[in-house]
Coordinates of C-alpha atoms in Angstrom, one line a residue:
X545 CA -66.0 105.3 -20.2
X546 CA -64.5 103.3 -17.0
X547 CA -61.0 104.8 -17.2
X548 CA -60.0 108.0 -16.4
X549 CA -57.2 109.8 -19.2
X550 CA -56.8 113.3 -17.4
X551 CA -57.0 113.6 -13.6
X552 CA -56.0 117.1 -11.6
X553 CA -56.0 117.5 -8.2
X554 CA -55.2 120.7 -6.3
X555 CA -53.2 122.1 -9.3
X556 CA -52.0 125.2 -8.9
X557 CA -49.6 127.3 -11.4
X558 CA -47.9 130.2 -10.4
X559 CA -45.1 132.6 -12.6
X560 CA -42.2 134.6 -10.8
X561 CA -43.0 138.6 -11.3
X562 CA -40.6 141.4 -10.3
X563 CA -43.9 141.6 -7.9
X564 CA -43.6 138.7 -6.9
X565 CA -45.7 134.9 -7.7
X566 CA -48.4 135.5 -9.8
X567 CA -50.9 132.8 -9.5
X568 CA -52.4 131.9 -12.7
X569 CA -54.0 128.6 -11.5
X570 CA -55.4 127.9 -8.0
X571 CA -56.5 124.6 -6.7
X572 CA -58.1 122.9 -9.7
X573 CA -59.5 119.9 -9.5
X574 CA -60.6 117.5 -12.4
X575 CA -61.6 114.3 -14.6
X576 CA -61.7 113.6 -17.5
X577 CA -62.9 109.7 -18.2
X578 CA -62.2 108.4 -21.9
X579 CA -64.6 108.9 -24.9
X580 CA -65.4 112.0 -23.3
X581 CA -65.8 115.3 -25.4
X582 CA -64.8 118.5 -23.3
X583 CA -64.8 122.1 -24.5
X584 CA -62.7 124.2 -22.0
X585 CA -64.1 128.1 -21.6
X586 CA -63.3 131.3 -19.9
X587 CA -62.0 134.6 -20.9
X588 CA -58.8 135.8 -21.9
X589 CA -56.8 135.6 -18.5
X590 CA -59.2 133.0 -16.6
X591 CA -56.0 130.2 -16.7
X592 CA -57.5 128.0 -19.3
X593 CA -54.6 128.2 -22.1
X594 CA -52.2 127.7 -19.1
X595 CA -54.3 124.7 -18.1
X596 CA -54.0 123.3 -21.7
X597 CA -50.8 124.0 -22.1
X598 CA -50.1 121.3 -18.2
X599 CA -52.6 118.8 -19.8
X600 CA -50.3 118.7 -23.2
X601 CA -47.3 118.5 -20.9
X602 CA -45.3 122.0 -22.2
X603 CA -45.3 123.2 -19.2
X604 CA -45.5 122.0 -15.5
X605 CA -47.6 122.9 -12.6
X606 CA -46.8 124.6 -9.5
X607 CA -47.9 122.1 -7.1
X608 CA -50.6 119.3 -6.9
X609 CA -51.1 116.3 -8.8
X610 CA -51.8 115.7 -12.4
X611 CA -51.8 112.0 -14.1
X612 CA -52.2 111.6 -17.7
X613 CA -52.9 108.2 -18.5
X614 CA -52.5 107.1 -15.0
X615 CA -49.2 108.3 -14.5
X616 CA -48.2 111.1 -12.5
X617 CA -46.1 113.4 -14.5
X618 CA -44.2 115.3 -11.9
X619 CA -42.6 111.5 -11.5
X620 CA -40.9 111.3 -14.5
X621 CA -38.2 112.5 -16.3
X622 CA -37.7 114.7 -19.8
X623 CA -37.4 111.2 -21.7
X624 CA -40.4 109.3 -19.9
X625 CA -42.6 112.1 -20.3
X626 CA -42.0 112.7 -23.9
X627 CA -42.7 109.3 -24.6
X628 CA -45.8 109.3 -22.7
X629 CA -47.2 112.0 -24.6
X630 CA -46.2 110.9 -28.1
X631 CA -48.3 107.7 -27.8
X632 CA -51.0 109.2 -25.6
X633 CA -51.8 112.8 -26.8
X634 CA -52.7 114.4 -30.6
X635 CA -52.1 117.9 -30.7
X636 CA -54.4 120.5 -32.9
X637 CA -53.4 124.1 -32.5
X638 CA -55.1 127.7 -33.9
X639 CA -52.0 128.3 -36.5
X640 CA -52.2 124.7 -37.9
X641 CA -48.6 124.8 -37.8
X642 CA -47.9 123.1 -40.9
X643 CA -44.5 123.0 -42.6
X644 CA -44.5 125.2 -45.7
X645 CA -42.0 123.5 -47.6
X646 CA -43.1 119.7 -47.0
X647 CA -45.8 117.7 -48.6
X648 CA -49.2 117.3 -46.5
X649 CA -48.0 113.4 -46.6
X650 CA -44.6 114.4 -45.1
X651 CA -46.1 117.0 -42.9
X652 CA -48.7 114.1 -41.5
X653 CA -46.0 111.6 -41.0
X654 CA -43.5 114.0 -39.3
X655 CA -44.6 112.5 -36.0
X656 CA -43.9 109.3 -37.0
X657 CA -39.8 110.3 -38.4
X658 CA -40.1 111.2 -34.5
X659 CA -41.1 107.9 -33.1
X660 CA -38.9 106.0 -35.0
X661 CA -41.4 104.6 -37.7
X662 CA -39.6 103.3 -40.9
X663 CA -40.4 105.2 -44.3
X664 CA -42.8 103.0 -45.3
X665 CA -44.9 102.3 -42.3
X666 CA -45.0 106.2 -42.2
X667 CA -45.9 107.0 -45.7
X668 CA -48.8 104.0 -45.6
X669 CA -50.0 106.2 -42.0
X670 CA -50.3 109.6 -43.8
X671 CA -52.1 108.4 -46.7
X672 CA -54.5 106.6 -44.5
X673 CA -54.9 109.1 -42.6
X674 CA -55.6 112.1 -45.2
X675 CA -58.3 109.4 -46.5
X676 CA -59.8 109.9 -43.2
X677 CA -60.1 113.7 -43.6
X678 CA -60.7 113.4 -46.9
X679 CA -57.6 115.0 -48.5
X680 CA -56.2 112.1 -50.1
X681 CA -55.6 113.4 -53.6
X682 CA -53.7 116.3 -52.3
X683 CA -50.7 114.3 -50.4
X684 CA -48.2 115.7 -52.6
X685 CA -48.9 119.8 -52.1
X686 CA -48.0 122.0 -50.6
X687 CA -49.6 123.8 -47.5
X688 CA -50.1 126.8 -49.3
X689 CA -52.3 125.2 -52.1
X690 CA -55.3 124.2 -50.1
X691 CA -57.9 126.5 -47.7
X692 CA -57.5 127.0 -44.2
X693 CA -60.0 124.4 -43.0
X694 CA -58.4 121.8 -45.7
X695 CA -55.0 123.0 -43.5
X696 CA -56.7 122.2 -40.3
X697 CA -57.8 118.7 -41.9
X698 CA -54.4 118.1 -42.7
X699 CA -53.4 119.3 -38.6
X700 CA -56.5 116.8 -37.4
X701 CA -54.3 113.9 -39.5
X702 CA -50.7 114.6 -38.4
X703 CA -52.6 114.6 -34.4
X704 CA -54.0 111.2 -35.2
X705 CA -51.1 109.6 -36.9
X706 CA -49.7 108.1 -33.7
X707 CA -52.7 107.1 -32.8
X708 CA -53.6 108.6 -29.9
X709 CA -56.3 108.2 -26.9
X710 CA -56.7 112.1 -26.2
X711 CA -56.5 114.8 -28.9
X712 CA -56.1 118.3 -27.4
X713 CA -57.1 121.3 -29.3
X714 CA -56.2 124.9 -28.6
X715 CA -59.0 127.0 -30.3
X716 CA -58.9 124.7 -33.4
X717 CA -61.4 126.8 -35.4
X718 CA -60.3 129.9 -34.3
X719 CA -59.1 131.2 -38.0
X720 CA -61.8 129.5 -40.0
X721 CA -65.3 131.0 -41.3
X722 CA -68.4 129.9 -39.7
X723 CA -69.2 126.9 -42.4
X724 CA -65.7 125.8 -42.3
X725 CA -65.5 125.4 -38.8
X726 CA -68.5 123.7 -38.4
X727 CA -67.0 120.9 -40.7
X728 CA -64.5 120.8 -38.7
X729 CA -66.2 120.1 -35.4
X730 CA -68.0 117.6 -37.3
X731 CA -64.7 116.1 -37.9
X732 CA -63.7 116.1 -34.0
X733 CA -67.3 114.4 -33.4
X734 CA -67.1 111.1 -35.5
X735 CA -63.6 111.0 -34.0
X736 CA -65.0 111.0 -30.4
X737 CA -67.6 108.7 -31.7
X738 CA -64.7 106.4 -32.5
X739 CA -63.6 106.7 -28.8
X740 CA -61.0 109.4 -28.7
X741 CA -60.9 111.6 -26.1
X742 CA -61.3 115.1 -27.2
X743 CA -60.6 118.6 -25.0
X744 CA -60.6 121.2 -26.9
X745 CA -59.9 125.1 -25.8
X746 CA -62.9 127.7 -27.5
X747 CA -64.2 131.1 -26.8
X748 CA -66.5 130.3 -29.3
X749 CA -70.1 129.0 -27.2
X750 CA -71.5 127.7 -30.5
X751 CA -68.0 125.7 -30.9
X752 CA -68.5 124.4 -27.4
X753 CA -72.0 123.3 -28.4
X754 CA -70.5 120.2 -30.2
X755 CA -69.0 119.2 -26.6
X756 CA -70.9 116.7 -24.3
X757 CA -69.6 119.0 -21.8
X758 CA -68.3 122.1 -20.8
X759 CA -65.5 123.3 -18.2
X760 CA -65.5 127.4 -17.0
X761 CA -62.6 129.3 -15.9
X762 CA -62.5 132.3 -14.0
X763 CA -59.8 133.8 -12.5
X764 CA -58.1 131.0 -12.2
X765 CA -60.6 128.8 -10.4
X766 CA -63.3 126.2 -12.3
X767 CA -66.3 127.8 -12.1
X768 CA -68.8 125.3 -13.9
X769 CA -68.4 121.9 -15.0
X770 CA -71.5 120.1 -16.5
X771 CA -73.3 118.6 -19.5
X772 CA -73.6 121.1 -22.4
X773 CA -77.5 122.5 -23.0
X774 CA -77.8 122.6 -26.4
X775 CA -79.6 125.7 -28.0
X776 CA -81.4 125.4 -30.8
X777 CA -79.8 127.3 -33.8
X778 CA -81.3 130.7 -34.7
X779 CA -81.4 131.4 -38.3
X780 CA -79.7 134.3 -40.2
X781 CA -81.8 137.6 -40.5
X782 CA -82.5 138.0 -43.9
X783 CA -80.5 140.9 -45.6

Protein backbone atom coordinates (compact mmCIF):
# COMPACT_ATOMS: atom_id res chain seq x y z
CA UNK A 1 0.00 0.00 0.00
CA UNK A 2 2.66 2.86 -1.12
CA UNK A 3 0.08 5.13 -2.84
CA UNK A 4 -2.33 7.11 -1.33
CA UNK A 5 -6.23 6.97 -3.23
CA UNK A 6 -8.14 9.55 -0.76
CA UNK A 7 -6.27 12.33 0.96
CA UNK A 8 -8.22 15.35 3.01
CA UNK A 9 -6.70 18.11 4.47
CA UNK A 10 -8.49 20.77 6.51
CA UNK A 11 -11.89 20.01 4.85
CA UNK A 12 -14.53 21.77 6.00
CA UNK A 13 -18.28 21.76 4.71
CA UNK A 14 -20.61 24.24 5.58
CA UNK A 15 -24.67 24.81 4.22
CA UNK A 16 -26.35 28.32 4.03
CA UNK A 17 -29.33 28.46 6.75
CA UNK A 18 -31.84 31.36 7.11
CA UNK A 19 -29.48 31.31 10.51
CA UNK A 20 -26.80 31.49 8.86
CA UNK A 21 -23.60 28.76 7.75
CA UNK A 22 -24.10 25.71 9.30
CA UNK A 23 -21.04 23.79 9.57
CA UNK A 24 -21.39 20.24 8.98
CA UNK A 25 -17.68 19.44 8.61
CA UNK A 26 -14.80 21.06 10.44
CA UNK A 27 -11.17 20.62 9.66
CA UNK A 28 -10.85 16.98 8.64
CA UNK A 29 -7.91 15.61 8.04
CA UNK A 30 -7.23 12.11 6.29
CA UNK A 31 -5.57 9.06 4.34
CA UNK A 32 -6.53 6.61 2.86
CA UNK A 33 -3.50 4.45 1.18
CA UNK A 34 -4.69 1.67 -1.43
CA UNK A 35 -5.80 -1.98 -0.50
CA UNK A 36 -7.03 -0.47 2.51
CA UNK A 37 -10.49 -1.46 4.01
CA UNK A 38 -12.16 1.47 5.98
CA UNK A 39 -15.57 1.44 7.73
CA UNK A 40 -16.63 5.14 8.39
CA UNK A 41 -18.80 5.55 11.84
CA UNK A 42 -20.61 8.13 13.83
CA UNK A 43 -24.22 8.97 14.54
CA UNK A 44 -26.80 10.30 12.59
CA UNK A 45 -25.66 14.10 12.27
CA UNK A 46 -21.73 13.45 13.09
CA UNK A 47 -20.86 14.59 9.06
CA UNK A 48 -20.02 11.17 7.95
CA UNK A 49 -22.73 10.76 4.95
CA UNK A 50 -21.70 14.34 4.04
CA UNK A 51 -18.07 13.15 4.03
CA UNK A 52 -19.05 10.28 1.77
CA UNK A 53 -20.96 12.04 -0.34
CA UNK A 54 -17.17 14.74 -0.98
CA UNK A 55 -15.13 11.50 -1.24
CA UNK A 56 -17.70 10.16 -4.22
CA UNK A 57 -17.51 13.70 -5.64
CA UNK A 58 -21.61 14.65 -5.43
CA UNK A 59 -20.96 17.27 -3.65
CA UNK A 60 -17.98 19.77 -2.91
CA UNK A 61 -16.32 20.91 0.12
CA UNK A 62 -16.26 24.17 1.73
CA UNK A 63 -12.65 24.80 1.86
CA UNK A 64 -9.44 22.72 2.23
CA UNK A 65 -8.03 20.22 0.07
CA UNK A 66 -9.21 16.90 -1.12
CA UNK A 67 -7.23 14.62 -3.96
CA UNK A 68 -8.74 11.60 -5.19
CA UNK A 69 -6.29 9.75 -6.98
CA UNK A 70 -3.69 12.40 -6.71
CA UNK A 71 -5.60 14.97 -8.16
CA UNK A 72 -7.06 17.83 -6.45
CA UNK A 73 -10.70 18.03 -7.27
CA UNK A 74 -11.50 21.67 -6.61
CA UNK A 75 -8.96 21.95 -9.93
CA UNK A 76 -11.06 20.64 -12.33
CA UNK A 77 -13.91 21.09 -14.09
CA UNK A 78 -17.64 19.23 -14.41
CA UNK A 79 -16.04 17.13 -17.42
CA UNK A 80 -12.52 16.27 -15.80
CA UNK A 81 -14.02 15.37 -12.68
CA UNK A 82 -16.62 13.13 -14.02
CA UNK A 83 -14.15 11.31 -15.75
CA UNK A 84 -11.96 10.94 -12.94
CA UNK A 85 -14.56 9.26 -10.93
CA UNK A 86 -15.90 6.95 -13.64
CA UNK A 87 -12.52 5.13 -13.93
CA UNK A 88 -11.54 5.61 -10.29
CA UNK A 89 -14.58 5.08 -7.94
CA UNK A 90 -17.39 2.03 -7.74
CA UNK A 91 -20.38 3.09 -6.11
CA UNK A 92 -22.71 0.75 -3.67
CA UNK A 93 -25.58 2.50 -2.11
CA UNK A 94 -28.37 1.28 0.81
CA UNK A 95 -31.37 1.22 -1.99
CA UNK A 96 -29.35 -0.83 -4.50
CA UNK A 97 -30.67 1.42 -6.99
CA UNK A 98 -31.32 -0.89 -9.62
CA UNK A 99 -33.38 -0.33 -12.72
CA UNK A 100 -36.70 -2.09 -12.53
CA UNK A 101 -37.41 -2.57 -16.02
CA UNK A 102 -33.80 -3.62 -17.28
CA UNK A 103 -32.11 -6.98 -17.11
CA UNK A 104 -29.35 -7.40 -14.21
CA UNK A 105 -26.94 -7.74 -17.39
CA UNK A 106 -28.11 -4.37 -18.71
CA UNK A 107 -28.37 -2.92 -15.25
CA UNK A 108 -24.51 -4.07 -14.71
CA UNK A 109 -23.35 -2.66 -17.93
CA UNK A 110 -25.25 0.63 -17.65
CA UNK A 111 -21.89 2.18 -16.64
CA UNK A 112 -20.28 1.09 -19.38
CA UNK A 113 -23.27 2.63 -22.19
CA UNK A 114 -21.86 5.72 -20.06
CA UNK A 115 -18.23 5.39 -20.81
CA UNK A 116 -18.59 4.73 -24.21
CA UNK A 117 -18.05 0.90 -24.24
CA UNK A 118 -19.44 -0.87 -27.46
CA UNK A 119 -22.30 -3.46 -26.95
CA UNK A 120 -20.24 -6.24 -26.96
CA UNK A 121 -17.38 -5.34 -24.78
CA UNK A 122 -20.26 -4.30 -22.30
CA UNK A 123 -22.36 -7.35 -22.41
CA UNK A 124 -18.93 -9.69 -22.16
CA UNK A 125 -18.26 -7.16 -18.72
CA UNK A 126 -21.67 -7.85 -17.05
CA UNK A 127 -21.61 -11.44 -17.54
CA UNK A 128 -18.15 -11.62 -16.16
CA UNK A 129 -18.96 -9.84 -13.63
CA UNK A 130 -22.31 -11.45 -12.28
CA UNK A 131 -19.99 -14.74 -12.48
CA UNK A 132 -18.03 -12.93 -9.88
CA UNK A 133 -20.98 -12.49 -7.57
CA UNK A 134 -22.33 -15.53 -8.45
CA UNK A 135 -25.53 -14.50 -10.25
CA UNK A 136 -24.64 -15.60 -13.59
CA UNK A 137 -27.74 -17.62 -14.45
CA UNK A 138 -29.98 -14.77 -13.63
CA UNK A 139 -28.64 -12.05 -16.35
CA UNK A 140 -31.70 -11.94 -18.03
CA UNK A 141 -34.36 -11.01 -14.88
CA UNK A 142 -35.55 -8.75 -13.70
CA UNK A 143 -34.68 -6.91 -10.38
CA UNK A 144 -37.76 -7.82 -8.86
CA UNK A 145 -37.14 -11.68 -9.21
CA UNK A 146 -34.24 -12.17 -6.99
CA UNK A 147 -33.75 -11.22 -2.84
CA UNK A 148 -32.45 -8.22 -1.57
CA UNK A 149 -28.84 -9.43 -0.92
CA UNK A 150 -28.90 -11.16 -4.67
CA UNK A 151 -29.90 -7.21 -5.53
CA UNK A 152 -27.03 -5.88 -3.64
CA UNK A 153 -24.73 -8.62 -5.56
CA UNK A 154 -26.02 -7.37 -8.62
CA UNK A 155 -25.11 -3.34 -7.16
CA UNK A 156 -21.50 -4.85 -6.02
CA UNK A 157 -21.15 -5.92 -10.12
CA UNK A 158 -22.49 -2.80 -11.86
CA UNK A 159 -19.70 -0.82 -9.04
CA UNK A 160 -16.97 -3.02 -10.38
CA UNK A 161 -17.72 -3.01 -14.05
CA UNK A 162 -15.48 -0.12 -14.77
CA UNK A 163 -13.02 -1.48 -12.93
CA UNK A 164 -12.30 0.63 -10.32
CA UNK A 165 -9.42 1.24 -7.58
CA UNK A 166 -11.87 2.50 -4.65
CA UNK A 167 -15.41 1.20 -4.19
CA UNK A 168 -17.45 3.44 -1.77
CA UNK A 169 -20.39 2.09 -0.04
CA UNK A 170 -23.03 4.03 1.81
CA UNK A 171 -24.52 1.57 4.43
CA UNK A 172 -24.40 -1.31 1.90
CA UNK A 173 -26.12 -3.79 4.24
CA UNK A 174 -28.34 -1.54 5.63
CA UNK A 175 -31.74 -3.36 4.36
CA UNK A 176 -30.45 -6.94 4.51
CA UNK A 177 -31.03 -9.66 7.43
CA UNK A 178 -28.14 -10.54 9.55
CA UNK A 179 -26.94 -13.76 7.38
CA UNK A 180 -27.47 -11.90 4.21
CA UNK A 181 -25.28 -9.15 5.10
CA UNK A 182 -22.70 -11.08 6.39
CA UNK A 183 -22.32 -12.61 2.80
CA UNK A 184 -22.14 -9.64 1.65
CA UNK A 185 -19.21 -8.27 3.65
CA UNK A 186 -17.66 -11.39 2.75
CA UNK A 187 -18.05 -10.28 -0.79
CA UNK A 188 -16.40 -6.64 -0.06
CA UNK A 189 -13.43 -8.72 1.71
CA UNK A 190 -12.08 -11.02 -1.18
CA UNK A 191 -12.57 -7.82 -3.25
CA UNK A 192 -10.12 -5.94 -1.00
CA UNK A 193 -8.10 -9.01 -0.95
CA UNK A 194 -7.86 -8.51 -4.65
CA UNK A 195 -6.52 -4.88 -3.91
CA UNK A 196 -9.53 -2.58 -4.17
CA UNK A 197 -9.89 -0.03 -1.99
CA UNK A 198 -12.97 -0.28 0.05
CA UNK A 199 -14.75 2.67 2.44
CA UNK A 200 -17.73 1.90 3.33
CA UNK A 201 -20.35 4.03 5.58
CA UNK A 202 -22.08 1.64 8.65
CA UNK A 203 -23.83 2.25 11.86
CA UNK A 204 -23.61 -1.24 12.16
CA UNK A 205 -20.22 -2.06 14.69
CA UNK A 206 -20.48 -5.76 13.71
CA UNK A 207 -20.41 -4.51 9.90
CA UNK A 208 -17.44 -2.38 10.72
CA UNK A 209 -15.76 -5.49 12.21
CA UNK A 210 -14.91 -6.72 8.58
CA UNK A 211 -12.82 -3.35 8.25
CA UNK A 212 -9.01 -3.33 8.84
CA UNK A 213 -9.97 -0.10 10.24
CA UNK A 214 -12.24 2.17 11.51
CA UNK A 215 -12.81 6.20 11.15
CA UNK A 216 -15.32 8.12 14.06
CA UNK A 217 -17.24 11.14 13.53
CA UNK A 218 -18.59 13.37 15.93
CA UNK A 219 -19.92 16.45 15.49
CA UNK A 220 -18.37 17.06 12.68
CA UNK A 221 -14.81 16.40 13.75
CA UNK A 222 -12.74 12.66 13.47
CA UNK A 223 -12.76 11.50 16.65
CA UNK A 224 -10.81 7.99 16.30
CA UNK A 225 -9.03 6.60 13.59
CA UNK A 226 -7.25 3.18 14.09
CA UNK A 227 -7.06 -0.58 13.46
CA UNK A 228 -10.36 -2.38 14.09
CA UNK A 229 -10.23 -4.77 17.60
CA UNK A 230 -12.02 -7.62 16.64
CA UNK A 231 -14.52 -9.09 19.20
CA UNK A 232 -15.12 -12.35 19.33
CA UNK A 233 -18.77 -13.31 18.19
CA UNK A 234 -21.21 -14.05 20.98
CA UNK A 235 -23.65 -16.72 20.27
CA UNK A 236 -27.52 -16.46 20.06
CA UNK A 237 -29.39 -17.18 23.48
CA UNK A 238 -31.20 -20.08 22.96
CA UNK A 239 -35.07 -19.56 22.68
Amino acid sequence: MSDTVIRVEALCKSYDTAAGPFPVLKEVDLAIAAGEFVAVMGPSGSGKSTFMNILGCLDRASSGRYLLDGRDVATLDRDALAALRGRTIGFVFQGFNLLPRMSLEDNVALPLVYAGVERDERRRRARELLAKVGLETYAASLPNRISGGQQQRVAIARALVNRPRLILADEPTGNLDSHTSEEIMALFTALNDEGITVVLVTHEPDIAQFASRQVRFLDGRIVHDGPTVHTPATEPAPC
